[in-house]
């Protein structure tokens, strides 16, 4: 009997990577591999990597540092994802015990690459498919999240923002047909999922290859799939944010009242240098559409501080934008110079300490904005989808439609199942979460 094939997979980075991993796991399982929970138990060790910032990339190489012993004992290592695509064969030099390097656009070839690995081949690469028109659809998706079903609707990115590696690591934009997206949505609903998250690096630049549905129409159609109670979508790009998205949220109650719309900077001058293709005013106009919706739509964003040439005045414009928009969540990052990107040659004149200072000022201010925003929920009754339990605190945890974490008490000894929906009365608030009791 052939020895059992086992694998361990660890995922870094964004939700696209998390969902790619679900497809990779499904593909490996269909090839006869069994997933295990530790490197010790595994014959094949895979990392699905992220290179968005320097720190993310370092995490992977720290892992791969000292695997000589494990390699000698017969274990094999593979690097998948964005660091794989970015560094390519250089990975074999930096980490000599790696046998497989594949970017996300080549995962369709995983069965073939695995077969080569099994036959003893080394230095196997899947790196050449970034110009492909194909997406990585698989019938074998092994969903790891018990209550939220992810669906990739568009892969890649054509935007080439000056600081960003994604267009180089994930290739050009390619969308799936709306028919195949809806079919997957129905399949997920049949499995019992009630929440769907549509994914894309620029989810709203979705273009149906058959021209049947616009992005907003697709959103509405997914929201009308029987059994689906919540639909989220991420990440939207301001450049493609159209009014009909707000209209869809207004008219289809299952579309969650939350939009993540990364702004990156409040200064039009910096936005221009970043090649974001919009100005502060253009962005704020989209925000005004969202704020004019019939339902209150929660807003969140991403911001980069310390982009090359960002002056104290530019930074103040970003701070003013925070005060104006009143986000419910901000992901703030210090600019990190990345390989291949146009910003790499810009003079990165802002010292690390100043970047750190700006980030701290930004996050402190945002915390106060959120403290006030979250306090507005006091006394409300909110629908929460249960995600888990904090036994030590005697609390159930979940999320509101606006994607706010809610921790609450529950009167019965038997905890509600993950994925169930409850009405919760909010009795206390924090800058990042709500506290309540089930009613
Ligand atoms: N496609 C999305 C963003 C994907 S990357 C969009 O355009 O909005 C997620 C976030 O990482 C970005 O929004 C940006 O804020 C941050 N980011 C990307 N490259 C970065 C870099 N080189 N340094 C610091 N932050 C970066
Ligand atoms: Fe990166 Fe810009 Fe593409 Fe977003 S839109 S993934 S920030 S290049
Ligand atoms: Fe990271 Fe690649 Fe996602 S760089 S953020 S894993 S697209």
Coordinates of C-alpha atoms and ligand atoms in Angstrom, one line a residue:
X1 CA 0.0 0.0 0.0
X2 CA 1.3 3.5 -0.9
X3 CA 2.0 5.6 2.2
X4 CA -0.8 8.0 3.1
X5 CA -0.4 11.5 1.5
X6 CA -0.9 14.3 4.1
X7 CA -0.6 18.1 3.9
X8 CA -0.5 21.1 6.2
X9 CA -1.5 24.4 4.8
X10 CA -1.1 27.8 6.4
X11 CA -2.6 30.9 4.9
X12 CA -1.4 34.5 5.2
X13 CA -2.9 37.7 3.7
X14 CA -6.3 38.7 2.5
X15 CA -9.7 37.0 2.1
X16 CA -8.8 36.2 -1.5
X17 CA -6.0 34.1 -0.2
X18 CA -8.1 32.6 2.5
X19 CA -10.6 31.5 -0.2
X20 CA -7.9 30.4 -2.6
X21 CA -6.8 28.1 0.2
X22 CA -10.2 26.6 0.5
X23 CA -10.0 25.7 -3.2
X24 CA -6.4 24.4 -2.9
X25 CA -7.5 22.2 0.1
X26 CA -10.4 20.9 -2.0
X27 CA -8.1 20.2 -4.9
X28 CA -5.5 18.4 -2.7
X29 CA -8.2 16.3 -1.1
X30 CA -9.5 15.3 -4.5
X31 CA -6.0 14.1 -5.3
X32 CA -6.1 11.8 -2.3
X33 CA -4.3 14.0 0.3
X34 CA -5.5 14.3 3.8
X35 CA -5.3 17.7 5.6
X36 CA -3.5 17.6 9.0
X37 CA -3.2 20.3 11.7
X38 CA 0.6 20.5 12.2
X39 CA 3.8 20.5 10.3
X40 CA 5.0 17.5 12.3
X41 CA 2.2 15.3 11.0
X42 CA 2.4 16.4 7.4
X43 CA 4.3 15.0 4.4
X44 CA 3.7 18.2 2.3
X45 CA 3.9 21.6 4.0
X46 CA 2.4 24.5 2.1
X47 CA 2.3 28.2 2.8
X48 CA -0.1 30.4 0.9
X49 CA 1.7 33.7 1.2
X50 CA 1.2 37.5 1.1
X51 CA 3.6 40.2 0.0
X52 CA 1.5 43.3 0.4
X53 CA 3.9 44.8 2.9
X54 CA 7.5 43.9 3.9
X55 CA 6.4 42.4 7.2
X56 CA 4.0 40.0 5.6
X57 CA 6.7 38.7 3.3
X58 CA 9.2 38.3 6.1
X59 CA 6.8 36.0 8.0
X60 CA 7.1 33.4 5.2
X61 CA 10.9 33.4 5.0
X62 CA 11.1 33.2 8.8
X63 CA 9.1 30.0 8.5
X64 CA 11.2 28.5 5.8
X65 CA 14.4 29.3 7.5
X66 CA 15.5 26.0 9.0
X67 CA 13.9 23.1 7.3
X68 CA 16.9 21.0 6.4
X69 CA 16.2 18.4 9.0
X70 CA 12.5 18.1 8.0
X71 CA 13.5 17.9 4.4
X72 CA 15.9 15.1 5.1
X73 CA 13.2 13.2 6.9
X74 CA 11.2 13.2 3.7
X75 CA 8.9 16.2 4.1
X76 CA 8.4 18.5 1.1
X77 CA 7.7 22.2 1.1
X78 CA 5.7 24.4 -1.3
X79 CA 5.2 28.2 -1.4
X80 CA 2.0 29.4 -3.0
X81 CA 0.4 32.8 -3.4
X82 CA 1.8 36.3 -3.8
X83 CA 5.3 35.9 -2.5
X84 CA 5.6 32.8 -4.8
X85 CA 4.6 34.8 -7.8
X86 CA 6.7 37.8 -6.9
X87 CA 10.0 36.0 -6.0
X88 CA 9.6 33.1 -8.4
X89 CA 12.6 30.8 -8.7
X90 CA 14.6 33.1 -6.4
X91 CA 12.8 31.3 -3.6
X92 CA 14.8 28.2 -4.3
X93 CA 18.0 30.2 -3.6
X94 CA 16.7 31.9 -0.5
X95 CA 15.0 28.7 0.8
X96 CA 16.7 25.7 -0.6
X97 CA 14.3 23.1 0.9
X98 CA 11.3 24.4 -1.1
X99 CA 10.3 22.0 -3.9
X100 CA 7.2 23.8 -5.3
X101 CA 6.5 27.5 -6.1
X102 CA 3.2 28.5 -7.6
X103 CA 1.3 31.8 -8.0
X104 CA -2.5 31.9 -7.8
X105 CA -3.0 32.1 -11.5
X106 CA -1.5 28.6 -11.9
X107 CA -3.5 26.7 -9.3
X108 CA -5.5 25.1 -12.0
X109 CA -2.3 23.1 -12.7
X110 CA -1.9 21.9 -9.1
X111 CA -2.9 18.3 -9.8
X112 CA -0.2 18.1 -12.4
X113 CA 2.4 19.8 -10.2
X114 CA 1.6 17.5 -7.3
X115 CA 2.1 14.5 -9.5
X116 CA 5.5 15.7 -10.5
X117 CA 6.3 16.3 -6.8
X118 CA 5.2 12.8 -5.9
X119 CA 7.5 11.4 -8.7
X120 CA 10.4 12.9 -6.9
X121 CA 10.9 16.1 -9.0
X122 CA 12.2 19.2 -7.3
X123 CA 12.0 22.9 -8.1
X124 CA 8.6 22.7 -9.7
X125 CA 7.1 26.1 -10.7
X126 CA 3.7 27.5 -11.7
X127 CA 4.5 31.1 -12.5
X128 CA 3.6 31.8 -16.1
X129 CA -0.1 32.2 -16.2
X130 CA -0.7 35.8 -15.1
X131 CA -1.9 36.8 -18.5
X132 CA -4.5 34.1 -18.5
X133 CA -8.2 34.7 -19.1
X134 CA -9.1 31.8 -16.9
X135 CA -10.1 32.0 -13.2
X136 CA -9.5 29.3 -10.6
X137 CA -12.9 27.8 -10.4
X138 CA -13.0 24.4 -8.8
X139 CA -15.8 21.9 -8.0
X140 CA -13.6 20.8 -5.0
X141 CA -13.8 23.9 -2.8
X142 CA -13.4 22.8 0.8
X143 CA -15.2 25.5 2.8
X144 CA -13.4 26.1 6.1
X145 CA -15.8 28.7 7.4
X146 CA -18.9 27.1 8.8
X147 CA -21.2 30.1 8.3
X148 CA -19.8 32.4 5.6
X149 CA -19.4 31.2 2.0
X150 CA -16.9 33.0 -0.1
X151 CA -17.2 33.4 -3.8
X152 CA -14.5 34.9 -6.0
X153 CA -16.2 36.9 -8.7
X154 CA -13.2 38.7 -10.2
X155 CA -9.5 37.9 -9.9
X156 CA -6.4 40.0 -10.5
X157 CA -6.0 43.8 -10.7
X158 CA -5.4 46.2 -13.6
X159 CA -5.0 49.3 -11.5
X160 CA -1.3 49.5 -10.8
X161 CA -1.4 51.8 -7.9
X162 CA 2.1 53.1 -7.5
X163 CA 2.8 51.3 -4.1
X164 CA 1.1 48.0 -4.8
X165 CA 2.3 44.5 -5.7
X166 CA -1.1 43.0 -6.4
X167 CA -1.2 43.6 -10.2
X168 CA 2.2 41.8 -10.4
X169 CA 1.3 38.9 -8.1
X170 CA -2.2 38.2 -9.3
X171 CA -2.2 39.2 -12.9
X172 CA -4.8 40.9 -15.0
X173 CA -8.4 41.3 -14.1
X174 CA -10.7 38.5 -15.2
X175 CA -14.3 38.0 -14.1
X176 CA -16.5 34.9 -13.9
X177 CA -19.8 34.8 -15.7
X178 CA -22.8 35.9 -13.6
X179 CA -24.3 32.5 -14.4
X180 CA -21.5 30.6 -12.7
X181 CA -21.5 33.0 -9.8
X182 CA -25.2 32.5 -9.2
X183 CA -24.9 28.8 -9.6
X184 CA -22.3 28.7 -6.9
X185 CA -24.4 31.0 -4.7
X186 CA -27.4 28.6 -5.0
X187 CA -25.1 25.6 -4.3
X188 CA -23.8 27.4 -1.1
X189 CA -27.4 28.1 -0.1
X190 CA -28.3 24.5 -0.6
X191 CA -25.4 23.5 1.8
X192 CA -27.1 25.6 4.4
X193 CA -25.0 28.8 4.2
X194 CA -27.0 32.0 4.8
X195 CA -24.1 34.5 4.4
X196 CA -22.2 35.0 1.2
X197 CA -19.2 37.2 0.7
X198 CA -18.3 38.2 -2.9
X199 CA -14.6 38.6 -3.4
X200 CA -12.3 40.5 -5.7
X201 CA -9.3 42.8 -5.4
X202 CA -11.6 45.3 -7.1
X203 CA -14.9 43.5 -6.6
X204 CA -16.9 46.3 -8.2
X205 CA -14.9 46.4 -11.5
X206 CA -16.6 43.1 -12.1
X207 CA -17.5 42.7 -15.8
X208 CA -19.7 39.8 -16.8
X209 CA -17.9 38.1 -19.7
X210 CA -21.4 37.4 -21.2
X211 CA -22.6 40.9 -20.6
X212 CA -25.7 39.7 -18.7
X213 CA -25.4 41.5 -15.4
X214 CA -23.7 44.6 -14.0
X215 CA -22.0 44.4 -10.6
X216 CA -25.0 46.0 -8.9
X217 CA -27.4 43.6 -10.7
X218 CA -25.3 40.6 -9.7
X219 CA -25.3 41.8 -6.1
X220 CA -29.1 42.1 -6.1
X221 CA -29.4 38.7 -7.8
X222 CA -27.1 37.0 -5.2
X223 CA -29.2 38.7 -2.5
X224 CA -32.3 37.1 -3.9
X225 CA -31.1 33.5 -3.9
X226 CA -33.5 31.6 -1.6
X227 CA -32.0 31.0 1.8
X228 CA -29.4 33.8 1.7
X229 CA -29.8 36.3 4.5
X230 CA -26.6 38.3 4.2
X231 CA -24.5 39.3 1.3
X232 CA -21.2 41.2 1.7
X233 CA -18.7 42.3 -0.9
X234 CA -15.1 43.3 -0.8
X235 CA -13.0 45.3 -1.8
X236 CA -14.7 48.1 -3.7
X237 CA -12.6 50.6 -5.6
X238 CA -13.8 54.2 -5.5
X239 CA -13.1 54.6 -9.2
X240 CA -15.8 52.0 -10.0
X241 CA -18.2 52.8 -7.2
X242 CA -21.5 53.6 -9.0
X243 CA -24.8 54.9 -7.6
X244 CA -26.6 51.7 -8.5
X245 CA -24.6 49.8 -5.9
X246 CA -26.3 52.1 -3.2
X247 CA -29.6 51.6 -4.9
X248 CA -29.2 47.8 -4.8
X249 CA -28.4 48.0 -1.0
X250 CA -31.5 50.1 -0.6
X251 CA -33.8 47.8 -2.4
X252 CA -32.5 44.3 -1.4
X253 CA -32.6 43.9 2.4
X254 CA -30.2 40.9 2.3
X255 CA -27.4 43.2 1.1
X256 CA -25.5 44.2 4.2
X257 CA -25.5 47.8 5.2
X258 CA -21.7 48.1 5.1
X259 CA -19.3 49.4 2.4
X260 CA -15.5 49.1 2.6
X261 CA -14.2 51.8 0.4
X262 CA -10.4 52.3 0.7
X263 CA -9.4 55.9 0.3
X264 CA -5.6 55.6 1.0
X265 CA -5.1 59.3 1.5
X266 CA -7.2 62.5 2.0
X267 CA -4.9 64.6 -0.2
X268 CA -5.6 64.8 -3.9
X269 CA -1.9 65.5 -4.5
X270 CA -0.9 62.2 -2.8
X271 CA -3.7 60.3 -4.5
X272 CA -2.3 61.5 -7.8
X273 CA 1.2 60.3 -6.9
X274 CA -0.3 57.0 -5.8
X275 CA -2.0 56.7 -9.3
X276 CA -5.4 56.1 -7.6
X277 CA -7.2 57.8 -10.5
X278 CA -9.6 59.8 -8.3
X279 CA -9.4 63.0 -6.2
X280 CA -10.6 63.7 -2.7
X281 CA -13.7 65.4 -4.0
X282 CA -14.5 62.4 -6.3
X283 CA -14.2 60.1 -3.3
X284 CA -16.3 62.3 -1.1
X285 CA -19.1 62.4 -3.7
X286 CA -19.4 58.6 -3.6
X287 CA -19.5 58.9 0.2
X288 CA -22.3 61.4 -0.1
X289 CA -24.3 58.9 -2.2
X290 CA -23.7 56.2 0.4
X291 CA -24.8 58.6 3.2
X292 CA -28.0 59.5 1.3
X293 CA -29.2 55.9 1.3
X294 CA -32.4 55.1 3.0
X295 CA -30.7 52.6 5.4
X296 CA -27.7 53.9 7.4
X297 CA -24.8 52.3 5.7
X298 CA -21.6 51.7 7.8
X299 CA -18.4 52.8 6.2
X300 CA -14.8 51.5 6.6
X301 CA -11.6 52.2 4.7
X302 CA -7.9 51.6 4.3
X303 CA -5.3 54.4 4.7
X304 CA -1.6 54.5 3.9
X305 CA 0.5 57.0 5.9
X306 CA 4.0 58.1 4.9
X307 CA 3.7 57.6 1.1
X308 CA 6.8 59.1 -0.5
X309 CA 6.5 62.9 -0.5
X310 CA 3.5 63.0 2.0
X311 CA 3.9 66.4 3.7
X312 CA 2.5 67.2 7.2
X313 CA -0.2 69.2 5.3
X314 CA -1.2 66.2 3.2
X315 CA -1.5 64.2 6.4
X316 CA -3.7 66.8 7.9
X317 CA -6.0 66.5 4.9
X318 CA -6.3 62.7 5.7
X319 CA -7.1 63.5 9.3
X320 CA -9.8 66.0 8.1
X321 CA -11.3 63.4 5.8
X322 CA -11.6 61.0 8.8
X323 CA -13.5 63.7 10.7
X324 CA -15.7 64.3 7.7
X325 CA -16.6 60.7 6.7
X326 CA -16.9 59.3 10.2
X327 CA -15.9 55.7 9.4
X328 CA -16.8 52.8 11.6
X329 CA -13.5 51.1 10.9
X330 CA -10.1 52.1 9.5
X331 CA -7.2 49.8 8.5
X332 CA -4.1 52.1 8.7
X333 CA -0.8 51.1 7.3
X334 CA 2.7 52.6 7.2
X335 CA 3.9 52.8 3.6
X336 CA 6.1 49.9 2.8
X337 CA 8.3 50.0 -0.3
X338 CA 7.6 46.9 -2.5
X339 CA 9.6 45.2 -5.3
X340 CA 8.6 46.0 -8.9
X341 CA 6.3 48.9 -8.0
X342 CA 6.7 52.4 -9.5
X343 CA 6.8 54.0 -6.0
X344 CA 10.0 52.1 -5.3
X345 CA 12.0 54.7 -7.3
X346 CA 10.3 57.7 -5.6
X347 CA 12.4 59.2 -2.9
X348 CA 11.1 57.6 0.3
X349 CA 12.0 60.6 2.4
X350 CA 9.8 60.0 5.4
X351 CA 11.7 58.4 8.3
X352 CA 10.2 55.3 9.8
X353 CA 9.7 57.1 13.2
X354 CA 7.6 59.8 11.4
X355 CA 5.5 57.2 9.6
X356 CA 4.9 55.4 13.0
X357 CA 4.0 58.8 14.6
X358 CA 1.5 59.6 11.8
X359 CA -0.1 56.2 12.1
X360 CA -0.5 56.5 15.8
X361 CA -2.1 60.0 15.5
X362 CA -4.5 58.6 12.9
X363 CA -5.5 55.5 14.9
X364 CA -5.9 57.5 18.1
X365 CA -8.2 59.9 16.4
X366 CA -10.2 57.1 14.7
X367 CA -10.6 55.4 18.0
X368 CA -12.4 58.5 19.3
X369 CA -14.6 58.7 16.2
X370 CA -15.5 55.0 16.6
X371 CA -16.2 55.4 20.3
X372 CA -18.9 58.0 19.5
X373 CA -20.2 56.1 16.5
X374 CA -20.6 52.8 18.3
X375 CA -22.2 54.6 21.3
X376 CA -25.0 55.5 19.0
X377 CA -26.2 51.9 19.1
X378 CA -26.9 51.9 22.8
X379 CA -30.4 50.7 23.5
X380 CA -31.0 49.4 19.9
X381 CA -32.1 45.9 19.1
X382 CA -29.8 44.5 16.4
X383 CA -29.8 41.3 14.4
X384 CA -26.7 39.3 15.1
X385 CA -25.3 36.3 13.3
X386 CA -23.6 34.0 15.9
X387 CA -20.0 33.2 15.1
X388 CA -18.7 31.7 18.3
X389 CA -18.5 31.6 22.1
X390 CA -16.2 33.1 24.7
X391 CA -16.7 30.5 27.4
X392 CA -14.5 32.3 30.0
X393 CA -16.5 35.5 29.7
X394 CA -19.8 33.6 29.4
X395 CA -20.5 35.5 26.1
X396 CA -21.7 34.6 22.6
X397 CA -19.9 36.5 19.8
X398 CA -21.3 37.4 16.5
X399 CA -21.6 40.3 13.9
X400 CA -24.2 42.7 12.9
X401 CA -25.2 43.3 9.3
X402 CA -22.9 46.4 9.5
X403 CA -20.1 43.9 10.3
X404 CA -19.7 45.2 13.9
X405 CA -18.6 42.6 16.5
X406 CA -21.3 42.0 19.1
X407 CA -20.6 40.1 22.4
X408 CA -23.7 39.2 24.3
X409 CA -25.2 37.1 27.1
X410 CA -27.7 34.3 26.4
X411 CA -30.2 33.1 29.0
X412 CA -30.1 29.3 28.2
X413 CA -27.3 26.8 29.2
X414 CA -27.1 25.6 25.6
X415 CA -25.3 28.1 23.4
X416 CA -26.9 29.1 20.0
X417 CA -25.2 27.4 17.0
X418 CA -22.8 29.3 14.9
X419 CA -24.6 30.7 11.9
X420 CA -27.9 31.3 13.8
X421 CA -29.5 34.7 13.9
X422 CA -30.6 36.4 17.1
X423 CA -32.0 39.8 18.2
X424 CA -29.7 41.4 20.7
X425 CA -30.3 44.5 22.8
X426 CA -27.2 46.7 23.1
X427 CA -26.4 47.5 26.7
X428 CA -22.8 48.8 26.4
X429 CA -20.5 50.0 23.7
X430 CA -16.7 50.1 23.0
X431 CA -14.8 51.7 20.1
X432 CA -14.5 48.3 18.4
X433 CA -17.4 46.2 19.6
X434 CA -20.9 46.2 21.1
X435 CA -22.1 44.4 24.2
X436 CA -25.6 43.2 24.8
X437 CA -28.1 40.6 25.8
X438 CA -30.2 38.3 23.6
X439 CA -33.9 39.2 23.6
Ligands
LIG1 N1 -7.6 46.4 -3.9 C1 -7.8 47.1 -2.7 C2 -6.7 46.9 -1.7 C3 -5.9 45.7 -1.6 S1 -4.5 45.7 -0.6 C4 -7.9 48.6 -3.0 O1 -7.5 49.1 -4.0 O2 -8.5 49.2 -2.2 C5 -5.1 46.1 1.0 C6 -4.5 47.4 1.5 O3 -3.2 47.3 1.8 C7 -4.6 48.6 0.6 O4 -5.9 49.2 0.6 C8 -3.6 49.5 1.1 O5 -4.1 50.4 2.1 C9 -2.6 48.6 1.8 N2 -1.3 48.5 1.0 C10 -1.2 48.0 -0.2 N3 0.1 48.2 -0.6 C11 0.8 48.8 0.4 C12 2.1 49.2 0.6 N4 3.1 49.0 -0.3 N5 2.4 49.8 1.8 C13 1.5 49.9 2.8 N6 0.2 49.5 2.6 C14 -0.2 49.0 1.5
LIG2 FE1 -3.4 47.3 -5.3 FE2 -4.5 49.5 -6.3 FE3 -5.1 47.1 -7.3 FE4 -6.0 47.8 -4.9 S1 -6.5 48.8 -6.9 S2 -5.0 45.8 -5.5 S3 -4.3 49.0 -4.1 S4 -3.1 48.1 -7.4
LIG3 FE1 -1.5 39.8 0.2 FE2 -1.7 38.9 -2.3 FE3 -3.9 39.4 -0.8 S1 -0.3 40.4 -1.6 S2 -3.2 41.1 0.4 S3 -2.4 37.9 -0.4 S4 -3.6 39.6 -3.0

